Amino acid sequence: MKIISSPQELKEHLKSIKNSIGFQGNQSIGFVPTMGALHEGHISLIKKAKEQNETVVVSIFLNPTQFLKGEDLDKYPKKDEADKKICEISGVDVLFFPQPSDMYGADEVSILAPKVRGYVLEGESRPGHFNGVLTVVMKLFNIVNPTRAYFGKKDAQQLNLISLMVKQFFMSVEIIPVDTVREKDGLALSSRNAYLRKDERAEALKISSSLRLSSAMVSRGVLDAKEIKSAMRELLAPLEIFYVEILDREFNQLSKVEIGNTVILVEVKVGATRLLDNIWL
Amino acid sequence: MKIISSPQELKEHLKSIKNSIGFQGNQSIGFVPTMGALHEGHISLIKKAKEQNETVVVSIFLNPTQFLKGEDLDKYPKKDEADKKICEISGVDVLFFPQPSDMYGADEVSILAPKVRGYVLEGESRPGHFNGVLTVVMKLFNIVNPTRAYFGKKDAQQLNLISLMVKQFFMSVEIIPVDTVREKDGLALSSRNAYLRKDERAEALKISSSLRLSSAMVSRGVLDAKEIKSAMRELLAPLEIFYVEILDREFNQLSKVEIGNTVILVEVKVGATRLLDNIWL
């Protein structure tokens, strides 16, 4: 596995790979951007990228611009050596490991998330968060120039906004959504789970329970969004609820679940930790 | 000359051209983005692109997002048929001629100009203008994927910000600055010159005169920025002056002219028309 920290060096390296002959025309490059603290969720993204591409690139970059003032940037789990091992074992070809000064300069041009879709849900409680996400993803895409890029469905709004940016900016990469990986008891994997105390971890199970409840209601023929959300909120109490939403796949409000075109999203605070999850119906 | 209005169609068309064999590796694509109302200034950009590339693409798109409310979008000169003729005669290979609905959708991701460099000079009197410029240029670059793109030195701040965006976003295009084309009497060519009445046109000559004065002072050994600016302002009076600035090539203030690293910029209002010009020393 090659480890590269310079954006220019990575760009040159991948350009020569991409221009060489692959199975179908040029070589394909699969890209998995991460902030490190890798877990089974990331590994499933890497696996998918390995299946579909000739070369797999993973980036590990704890992106400062997507953390607001007072958020947990300094506290975010760092596991550089373990992360490198995981990438090596998973068969990653190139690991991109830049420093903030490699990615950002002074007085920067940046990306502004859409005024509506970027400032609802997680964007409402973290205004500006998605500007930072989209800025770093645009930079990473321009450096790696991937054929396909892999994102977890767990961060559904992030996935939605990145897909929107790719479409609106006529970018060439194909965005591949990958199913959320869960613990046996249902808890969605997240680097932030490391913050949870034992009692908090038990409380956090209410999140996936509430999503299973919504799915069960829909199976029973209950499609009314208000009714489903109210049942979910009841189950989630007494956690601090940021939102419980039922949206279509383009993130418009739904009053009735549309099978095949619905995302049900939850974000809550467990202790001091913000956790989110969702289910695609 | 091929005329294409669909971004996706153009992208596909140019992709196959760029992947075919050229003189040095892949075919090179030269790109000249314009807002139409083509004049000798644009033709000099096209000529340069023809010299340096195997395929030349020109876009004509009156970009609505770079005009602020109350600005002259509706009044901006439109000469579609003449523009097409000029491109054809100049040997353009592909003319990209999209509609606003081809380029923009609802609730868009956009580019935010740098908080300092994007809001001084023209950005100060037209706050948000450069957000629109950078957004459309990023989109156009992603559609055309050019080897080189050509911009006039006349819009020096625009050129500076686009170069900055290309660098900060690790884009692959090379930005080529092209000298300003002038009328025999010195007036820099601009689509907005069409707005000038005869007496206003005479007044507008003060702009290039003030720049020649600055250059003459520097030749005589006067390097003090304050002294030069004050002489220029005296010459420009009684025009409404937006700014007279002496900056380095990265747009930082200079107190003394640095030969080889200086841009002197002027923007004034002549009648109802905003005109700008500059000289690189």
GROMACS .gro file of C-alpha atoms in nm, chain B residues 156-261:
model
  106
  437ALA     CA    1  -0.765   4.132  -1.341
  438GLN     CA    2  -0.948   4.056  -1.019
  439GLN     CA    3  -1.161   3.793  -1.192
  440LEU     CA    4  -0.844   3.638  -1.335
  441ASN     CA    5  -0.681   3.644  -0.991
  442LEU     CA    6  -0.978   3.477  -0.820
  443ILE     CA    7  -1.018   3.211  -1.088
  444SER     CA    8  -0.647   3.125  -1.062
  445LEU     CA    9  -0.690   3.105  -0.685
  446MET     CA   10  -0.989   2.871  -0.717
  447VAL     CA   11  -0.801   2.646  -0.960
  448LYS     CA   12  -0.511   2.623  -0.718
  449GLN     CA   13  -0.713   2.580  -0.399
  450PHE     CA   14  -0.942   2.318  -0.556
  451PHE     CA   15  -0.658   2.124  -0.720
  452MET     CA   16  -0.812   2.162  -1.065
  453SER     CA   17  -0.621   2.040  -1.369
  454VAL     CA   18  -0.670   2.335  -1.606
  455GLU     CA   19  -0.390   2.583  -1.681
  456ILE     CA   20  -0.508   2.947  -1.669
  457ILE     CA   21  -0.358   3.165  -1.944
  458PRO     CA   22  -0.381   3.545  -1.897
  459VAL     CA   23  -0.405   3.738  -2.225
  460ASP     CA   24  -0.313   4.104  -2.278
  461THR     CA   25  -0.590   4.363  -2.298
  462VAL     CA   26  -0.683   4.474  -2.650
  463ARG     CA   27  -0.728   4.852  -2.691
  464GLU     CA   28  -0.875   5.094  -2.944
  465LYS     CA   29  -0.612   5.304  -3.122
  466ASP     CA   30  -0.677   5.589  -2.877
  467GLY     CA   31  -0.615   5.361  -2.577
  468LEU     CA   32  -0.966   5.270  -2.459
  469ALA     CA   33  -0.970   4.908  -2.344
  470LEU     CA   34  -1.223   4.700  -2.537
  471SER     CA   35  -1.532   4.604  -2.338
  472SER     CA   36  -1.882   4.495  -2.427
  473ARG     CA   37  -1.998   4.779  -2.204
  474ASN     CA   38  -1.833   5.041  -2.430
  475ALA     CA   39  -2.147   5.006  -2.645
  476TYR     CA   40  -2.338   5.197  -2.375
  477LEU     CA   41  -2.122   5.510  -2.407
  478ARG     CA   42  -2.249   5.828  -2.575
  479LYS     CA   43  -1.994   6.016  -2.788
  480ASP     CA   44  -1.905   6.267  -2.515
  481GLU     CA   45  -1.883   5.988  -2.257
  482ARG     CA   46  -1.650   5.791  -2.481
  483ALA     CA   47  -1.414   6.091  -2.489
  484GLU     CA   48  -1.429   6.116  -2.109
  485ALA     CA   49  -1.355   5.740  -2.081
  486LEU     CA   50  -1.012   5.797  -2.236
  487LYS     CA   51  -0.905   5.938  -1.901
  488ILE     CA   52  -0.893   5.579  -1.772
  489SER     CA   53  -0.617   5.459  -2.004
  490SER     CA   54  -0.447   5.800  -1.978
  491SER     CA   55  -0.426   5.760  -1.600
  492LEU     CA   56  -0.266   5.417  -1.644
  493ARG     CA   57  -0.016   5.555  -1.898
  494LEU     CA   58   0.061   5.831  -1.651
  495SER     CA   59   0.133   5.575  -1.378
  496SER     CA   60   0.361   5.381  -1.610
  497ALA     CA   61   0.545   5.702  -1.709
  498MET     CA   62   0.594   5.796  -1.342
  499VAL     CA   63   0.738   5.451  -1.268
  500SER     CA   64   0.973   5.489  -1.570
  501ARG     CA   65   1.092   5.818  -1.417
  502GLY     CA   66   1.169   5.631  -1.093
  503VAL     CA   67   0.861   5.731  -0.893
  504LEU     CA   68   0.764   5.412  -0.707
  505ASP     CA   69   0.565   5.551  -0.414
  506ALA     CA   70   0.210   5.415  -0.444
  507LYS     CA   71   0.048   5.710  -0.267
  508GLU     CA   72   0.211   5.961  -0.499
  509ILE     CA   73   0.117   5.768  -0.813
  510LYS     CA   74  -0.243   5.714  -0.702
  511SER     CA   75  -0.288   6.077  -0.618
  512ALA     CA   76  -0.162   6.188  -0.962
  513MET     CA   77  -0.394   5.936  -1.126
  514ARG     CA   78  -0.695   6.054  -0.924
  515GLU     CA   79  -0.623   6.412  -1.028
  516LEU     CA   80  -0.625   6.310  -1.394
  517LEU     CA   81  -0.943   6.100  -1.353
  518ALA     CA   82  -1.144   6.378  -1.186
  519PRO     CA   83  -1.431   6.462  -1.226
  520LEU     CA   84  -1.530   6.100  -1.307
  521GLU     CA   85  -1.683   5.902  -1.021
  522ILE     CA   86  -1.393   5.688  -0.900
  523PHE     CA   87  -1.470   5.345  -0.747
  524TYR     CA   88  -1.104   5.269  -0.685
  525VAL     CA   89  -0.746   5.336  -0.790
  526GLU     CA   90  -0.524   5.065  -0.645
  527ILE     CA   91  -0.163   4.951  -0.667
  528LEU     CA   92  -0.134   4.582  -0.579
  529ASP     CA   93   0.107   4.295  -0.618
  530ARG     CA   94   0.015   4.011  -0.853
  531GLU     CA   95  -0.151   3.826  -0.566
  532PHE     CA   96  -0.364   4.133  -0.494
  533ASN     CA   97  -0.196   4.246  -0.174
  534GLN     CA   98  -0.157   4.621  -0.118
  535LEU     CA   99   0.179   4.768  -0.216
  536SER     CA  100   0.323   5.087  -0.074
  537LYS     CA  101   0.594   5.087  -0.341
  538VAL     CA  102   0.569   4.959  -0.699
  539GLU     CA  103   0.763   4.632  -0.745
  540ILE     CA  104   0.862   4.605  -1.110
  541GLY     CA  105   0.751   4.267  -1.247
  542ASN     CA  106   0.504   4.209  -0.961
   0.00000   0.00000   0.00000
